[in-house]
C-alpha cells in the first residue's frame, strides 16, 4: 500500500500514454548535371507506444519543371517487438498518374542501429512494387553526425505508364553530414549516387533522362 503512489506515478510517466512526433527527415536541394532538383521526406505519428497512426509523405521535382513525383501515406502501426512496428494502410500518389495503393510494411531498428523502413505496395491497377530504405547515424562529435543512407525500389512487373521496370528498378546510395545546432534542427550537406537498372534504365533513356546521376546535396533536418 505504501508503494501504490509510486506505482501510479510510474504508470503515468512511462506507461501507454499518447504522444505526437513529426520529423522532416529530408528537405533538400540536389545539384546535378542538367536540371537541379528539390526533395522532401516527412513522417510522423500520433498514438501510444504500441499502437499508432503513422503518416508519411515524400516528393521531388526539378527547378523550372514543377512537381514530378509525390505521395502521401496513412498507416496504422502496431508494435510487434521491442524495436519493430508492422504497418498497414493506404498510399495516394498526388503527382503523375493518379494512383492509390494498399500498403503493408515494417519499420524499426535492426542490429548495429540500422534504421529500416520497408513497404510493399499494391495499386488499384494490380501493380506490385516495393521500397526498402535504410540509414545509420555515425556520431563524430556531440553535434556532428555522418549518416550513410541507401534506398532500393523494386517491381514485380514493367509499368510503362510510370516508367518503372521489372525487378530492381532503381537504387540510391549516399552520405549526409549534418550539424545539430540544437537536437531538433540540423542543416546538412552530402553526396548521393543514383542508378536506374534493367528495364527501368531503358524507360529513363527513352524519356531522355540519364540512367545514373551524381548529386551534391544541401538540406535541413528538423523535428518537433
mmCIF file of C-alpha atoms in Angstrom:
data_model
loop_
_atom_site.group_PDB
_atom_site.id
_atom_site.type_symbol
_atom_site.label_atom_id
_atom_site.label_comp_id
_atom_site.label_asym_id
_atom_site.label_seq_id
_atom_site.Cartn_x
_atom_site.Cartn_y
_atom_site.Cartn_z
ATOM 1 C CA UNK A 1 0.000 0.000 0.000
ATOM 2 C CA UNK A 2 2.872 2.345 0.778
ATOM 3 C CA UNK A 3 4.231 1.908 -2.751
ATOM 4 C CA UNK A 4 0.903 2.470 -4.524
ATOM 5 C CA UNK A 5 1.513 6.213 -5.265
ATOM 6 C CA UNK A 6 4.925 5.361 -6.737
ATOM 7 C CA UNK A 7 3.473 2.646 -8.961
ATOM 8 C CA UNK A 8 0.738 5.001 -10.188
ATOM 9 C CA UNK A 9 3.300 7.722 -10.947
ATOM 10 C CA UNK A 10 5.431 5.199 -12.842
ATOM 11 C CA UNK A 11 2.433 4.141 -14.942
ATOM 12 C CA UNK A 12 1.567 7.756 -15.775
ATOM 13 C CA UNK A 13 5.111 8.709 -16.752
ATOM 14 C CA UNK A 14 6.199 5.570 -18.602
ATOM 15 C CA UNK A 15 3.008 3.714 -19.492
ATOM 16 C CA UNK A 16 0.757 3.649 -22.548
ATOM 17 C CA UNK A 17 0.234 7.392 -22.986
ATOM 18 C CA UNK A 18 -0.429 9.211 -26.299
ATOM 19 C CA UNK A 19 2.240 11.333 -27.974
ATOM 20 C CA UNK A 20 2.727 13.099 -31.307
ATOM 21 C CA UNK A 21 6.001 13.414 -33.223
ATOM 22 C CA UNK A 22 6.776 14.919 -36.646
ATOM 23 C CA UNK A 23 10.131 14.835 -38.437
ATOM 24 C CA UNK A 24 11.128 16.485 -41.698
ATOM 25 C CA UNK A 25 13.846 13.951 -42.388
ATOM 26 C CA UNK A 26 14.987 15.481 -45.663
ATOM 27 C CA UNK A 27 14.234 18.926 -47.065
ATOM 28 C CA UNK A 28 16.959 19.395 -49.605
ATOM 29 C CA UNK A 29 18.263 20.816 -52.852
ATOM 30 C CA UNK A 30 20.130 18.485 -55.204
ATOM 31 C CA UNK A 31 22.714 19.877 -57.617
ATOM 32 C CA UNK A 32 23.362 17.569 -60.557
ATOM 33 C CA UNK A 33 24.278 17.595 -64.224
ATOM 34 C CA UNK A 34 21.372 19.061 -66.154
ATOM 35 C CA UNK A 35 18.409 20.333 -64.134
ATOM 36 C CA UNK A 36 18.826 20.786 -60.378
ATOM 37 C CA UNK A 37 16.170 19.245 -58.154
ATOM 38 C CA UNK A 38 14.456 19.577 -54.776
ATOM 39 C CA UNK A 39 13.034 16.925 -52.469
ATOM 40 C CA UNK A 40 11.082 16.459 -49.245
ATOM 41 C CA UNK A 41 10.681 13.411 -46.978
ATOM 42 C CA UNK A 42 8.385 13.789 -43.952
ATOM 43 C CA UNK A 43 6.999 11.296 -41.469
ATOM 44 C CA UNK A 44 5.410 11.270 -38.047
ATOM 45 C CA UNK A 45 2.990 9.517 -35.743
ATOM 46 C CA UNK A 46 0.317 10.071 -33.138
ATOM 47 C CA UNK A 47 -0.621 7.476 -30.540
ATOM 48 C CA UNK A 48 0.765 5.289 -27.803
ATOM 49 C CA UNK A 49 3.918 3.164 -27.616
ATOM 50 C CA UNK A 50 2.281 0.047 -29.127
ATOM 51 C CA UNK A 51 -0.468 1.355 -31.462
ATOM 52 C CA UNK A 52 -0.078 4.485 -33.562
ATOM 53 C CA UNK A 53 -1.339 6.352 -36.597
ATOM 54 C CA UNK A 54 1.627 6.952 -38.911
ATOM 55 C CA UNK A 55 1.731 9.348 -41.820
ATOM 56 C CA UNK A 56 4.461 9.694 -44.427
ATOM 57 C CA UNK A 57 4.953 11.947 -47.406
ATOM 58 C CA UNK A 58 7.715 12.393 -49.926
ATOM 59 C CA UNK A 59 8.102 14.059 -53.277
ATOM 60 C CA UNK A 60 10.543 15.627 -55.674
ATOM 61 C CA UNK A 61 10.755 17.910 -58.665
ATOM 62 C CA UNK A 62 13.124 19.910 -60.822
ATOM 63 C CA UNK A 63 13.525 23.674 -60.696
ATOM 64 C CA UNK A 64 11.573 25.181 -63.542
ATOM 65 C CA UNK A 65 9.699 21.935 -64.220
ATOM 66 C CA UNK A 66 7.439 21.649 -61.160
ATOM 67 C CA UNK A 67 6.462 18.593 -59.158
ATOM 68 C CA UNK A 68 7.389 15.211 -60.673
ATOM 69 C CA UNK A 69 6.598 12.614 -58.013
ATOM 70 C CA UNK A 70 4.750 12.944 -54.713
ATOM 71 C CA UNK A 71 2.890 10.633 -52.360
ATOM 72 C CA UNK A 72 1.087 10.598 -49.028
ATOM 73 C CA UNK A 73 0.653 7.513 -46.816
ATOM 74 C CA UNK A 74 -1.780 6.971 -43.940
ATOM 75 C CA UNK A 75 -0.882 3.881 -41.881
ATOM 76 C CA UNK A 76 -1.954 2.055 -38.748
ATOM 77 C CA UNK A 77 1.096 0.804 -36.885
ATOM 78 C CA UNK A 78 1.340 -1.928 -34.248
ATOM 79 C CA UNK A 79 4.421 -2.900 -32.254
ATOM 80 C CA UNK A 80 5.470 -6.498 -32.947
ATOM 81 C CA UNK A 81 8.641 -6.392 -30.845
ATOM 82 C CA UNK A 82 10.786 -4.035 -28.759
ATOM 83 C CA UNK A 83 12.242 -2.358 -31.873
ATOM 84 C CA UNK A 84 9.794 -3.150 -34.715
ATOM 85 C CA UNK A 85 6.399 -1.952 -35.913
ATOM 86 C CA UNK A 86 4.183 -3.613 -38.516
ATOM 87 C CA UNK A 87 2.258 -1.116 -40.649
ATOM 88 C CA UNK A 88 -0.785 -1.330 -42.915
ATOM 89 C CA UNK A 89 -2.671 1.407 -44.730
ATOM 90 C CA UNK A 90 -3.092 3.413 -47.929
ATOM 91 C CA UNK A 91 -0.779 5.384 -50.193
ATOM 92 C CA UNK A 92 -2.042 8.042 -52.599
ATOM 93 C CA UNK A 93 0.151 9.407 -55.392
ATOM 94 C CA UNK A 94 -0.573 13.109 -55.826
ATOM 95 C CA UNK A 95 1.704 13.809 -58.798
ATOM 96 C CA UNK A 96 1.913 11.973 -62.096
ATOM 97 C CA UNK A 97 -0.765 9.355 -62.859
ATOM 98 C CA UNK A 98 -3.437 9.302 -60.136
ATOM 99 C CA UNK A 99 -2.792 6.012 -58.321
ATOM 100 C CA UNK A 100 -3.943 4.539 -54.998
ATOM 101 C CA UNK A 101 -2.049 1.703 -53.300
ATOM 102 C CA UNK A 102 -2.609 -0.650 -50.403
ATOM 103 C CA UNK A 103 0.460 -0.677 -48.144
ATOM 104 C CA UNK A 104 1.954 -3.384 -45.921
ATOM 105 C CA UNK A 105 5.250 -2.580 -44.279
ATOM 106 C CA UNK A 106 7.657 -2.931 -41.403
ATOM 107 C CA UNK A 107 9.727 -0.227 -39.728
ATOM 108 C CA UNK A 108 12.237 -0.396 -36.931
ATOM 109 C CA UNK A 109 15.772 -0.644 -35.672
ATOM 110 C CA UNK A 110 17.983 -3.512 -36.846
ATOM 111 C CA UNK A 111 21.143 -4.719 -35.040
ATOM 112 C CA UNK A 112 24.005 -2.188 -35.028
ATOM 113 C CA UNK A 113 21.378 0.627 -35.027
ATOM 114 C CA UNK A 114 20.419 0.478 -38.709
ATOM 115 C CA UNK A 115 17.030 2.152 -39.222
ATOM 116 C CA UNK A 116 14.911 0.133 -41.675
ATOM 117 C CA UNK A 117 11.720 1.180 -43.473
ATOM 118 C CA UNK A 118 10.393 -1.436 -45.934
ATOM 119 C CA UNK A 119 6.993 -1.493 -47.629
ATOM 120 C CA UNK A 120 5.059 -3.473 -50.241
ATOM 121 C CA UNK A 121 2.570 -1.574 -52.429
ATOM 122 C CA UNK A 122 -0.339 -2.981 -54.450
ATOM 123 C CA UNK A 123 -2.063 -0.448 -56.704
ATOM 124 C CA UNK A 124 -5.703 -0.373 -57.755
ATOM 125 C CA UNK A 125 -4.485 -1.479 -61.213
ATOM 126 C CA UNK A 126 -2.840 -4.566 -59.719
ATOM 127 C CA UNK A 127 0.760 -3.319 -59.952
ATOM 128 C CA UNK A 128 3.009 -4.697 -57.189
ATOM 129 C CA UNK A 129 6.032 -2.654 -56.122
ATOM 130 C CA UNK A 130 8.249 -2.397 -53.056
ATOM 131 C CA UNK A 131 10.708 0.003 -51.484
ATOM 132 C CA UNK A 132 13.406 -0.527 -48.858
ATOM 133 C CA UNK A 133 15.198 2.340 -47.115
ATOM 134 C CA UNK A 134 17.999 2.062 -44.578
ATOM 135 C CA UNK A 135 20.204 4.561 -42.783
ATOM 136 C CA UNK A 136 22.506 4.761 -39.779
ATOM 137 C CA UNK A 137 23.781 7.679 -37.706
ATOM 138 C CA UNK A 138 27.526 7.698 -37.029
ATOM 139 C CA UNK A 139 28.210 10.321 -34.374
ATOM 140 C CA UNK A 140 31.553 12.065 -34.914
ATOM 141 C CA UNK A 141 31.110 14.595 -32.113
ATOM 142 C CA UNK A 142 28.150 15.517 -29.909
ATOM 143 C CA UNK A 143 26.763 17.699 -32.707
ATOM 144 C CA UNK A 144 28.383 16.419 -35.925
ATOM 145 C CA UNK A 145 26.787 13.274 -37.392
ATOM 146 C CA UNK A 146 27.590 11.281 -40.531
ATOM 147 C CA UNK A 147 24.594 9.442 -41.993
ATOM 148 C CA UNK A 148 25.064 6.830 -44.758
ATOM 149 C CA UNK A 149 21.755 6.063 -46.486
ATOM 150 C CA UNK A 150 20.580 3.591 -49.140
ATOM 151 C CA UNK A 151 17.267 3.061 -50.939
ATOM 152 C CA UNK A 152 16.172 0.362 -53.368
ATOM 153 C CA UNK A 153 12.968 0.259 -55.435
ATOM 154 C CA UNK A 154 11.588 -2.984 -56.867
ATOM 155 C CA UNK A 155 8.682 -4.010 -59.074
ATOM 156 C CA UNK A 156 7.017 -7.317 -59.898
ATOM 157 C CA UNK A 157 6.324 -6.177 -63.470
ATOM 158 C CA UNK A 158 7.057 -3.468 -66.020
ATOM 159 C CA UNK A 159 4.826 -0.403 -65.545
ATOM 160 C CA UNK A 160 5.369 1.698 -68.697
ATOM 161 C CA UNK A 161 2.888 4.426 -67.685
ATOM 162 C CA UNK A 162 5.041 5.125 -64.616
ATOM 163 C CA UNK A 163 8.401 4.393 -66.241
ATOM 164 C CA UNK A 164 9.089 1.571 -63.772
ATOM 165 C CA UNK A 165 10.953 -1.582 -64.814
ATOM 166 C CA UNK A 166 10.557 -5.134 -63.579
ATOM 167 C CA UNK A 167 12.936 -6.351 -60.867
ATOM 168 C CA UNK A 168 15.294 -3.863 -59.262
ATOM 169 C CA UNK A 169 14.177 -0.599 -60.836
ATOM 170 C CA UNK A 170 16.334 1.962 -59.021
ATOM 171 C CA UNK A 171 18.910 2.287 -56.279
ATOM 172 C CA UNK A 172 20.332 5.261 -54.393
ATOM 173 C CA UNK A 173 23.385 5.316 -52.124
ATOM 174 C CA UNK A 174 24.522 8.453 -50.381
ATOM 175 C CA UNK A 175 26.034 10.023 -47.321
ATOM 176 C CA UNK A 176 24.975 13.170 -45.451
ATOM 177 C CA UNK A 177 26.960 15.137 -42.879
ATOM 178 C CA UNK A 178 24.742 17.138 -40.536
ATOM 179 C CA UNK A 179 25.401 19.521 -37.693
ATOM 180 C CA UNK A 180 22.880 19.712 -34.860
ATOM 181 C CA UNK A 181 22.635 23.377 -33.918
ATOM 182 C CA UNK A 182 20.143 22.028 -31.411
ATOM 183 C CA UNK A 183 18.902 18.430 -31.387
ATOM 184 C CA UNK A 184 15.706 19.440 -33.178
ATOM 185 C CA UNK A 185 17.365 21.410 -36.006
ATOM 186 C CA UNK A 186 20.281 20.288 -38.173
ATOM 187 C CA UNK A 187 21.468 21.551 -41.584
ATOM 188 C CA UNK A 188 23.436 19.071 -43.682
ATOM 189 C CA UNK A 189 25.459 18.583 -46.850
ATOM 190 C CA UNK A 190 26.137 15.369 -48.732
ATOM 191 C CA UNK A 191 26.611 13.435 -51.925
ATOM 192 C CA UNK A 192 24.418 10.753 -53.489
ATOM 193 C CA UNK A 193 24.651 8.394 -56.453
ATOM 194 C CA UNK A 194 21.519 7.067 -58.128
ATOM 195 C CA UNK A 195 21.094 4.362 -60.760
ATOM 196 C CA UNK A 196 18.195 3.130 -62.882
ATOM 197 C CA UNK A 197 18.648 -0.554 -63.648
ATOM 198 C CA UNK A 198 17.321 -3.105 -66.155
ATOM 199 C CA UNK A 199 14.154 -2.060 -67.923
ATOM 200 C CA UNK A 200 13.955 0.957 -65.630
ATOM 201 C CA UNK A 201 17.133 2.278 -67.269
ATOM 202 C CA UNK A 202 15.568 1.718 -70.718
ATOM 203 C CA UNK A 203 12.465 3.678 -69.677
ATOM 204 C CA UNK A 204 14.669 6.514 -68.381
ATOM 205 C CA UNK A 205 16.703 6.728 -71.591
ATOM 206 C CA UNK A 206 13.516 6.619 -73.692
ATOM 207 C CA UNK A 207 12.280 9.659 -71.732
ATOM 208 C CA UNK A 208 15.544 11.497 -72.419
ATOM 209 C CA UNK A 209 16.925 11.000 -68.911
ATOM 210 C CA UNK A 210 20.268 9.623 -67.744
ATOM 211 C CA UNK A 211 20.251 6.155 -66.202
ATOM 212 C CA UNK A 212 22.674 7.302 -63.486
ATOM 213 C CA UNK A 213 23.273 10.577 -61.689
ATOM 214 C CA UNK A 214 25.627 12.004 -59.089
ATOM 215 C CA UNK A 215 24.087 14.665 -56.859
ATOM 216 C CA UNK A 216 25.554 17.191 -54.436
ATOM 217 C CA UNK A 217 23.102 17.833 -51.608
ATOM 218 C CA UNK A 218 22.317 20.613 -49.150
ATOM 219 C CA UNK A 219 19.351 20.498 -46.815
ATOM 220 C CA UNK A 220 17.799 20.774 -43.377
ATOM 221 C CA UNK A 221 16.512 18.123 -40.989
ATOM 222 C CA UNK A 222 14.248 19.103 -38.097
ATOM 223 C CA UNK A 223 11.623 17.598 -35.831
ATOM 224 C CA UNK A 224 9.134 18.579 -33.181
#
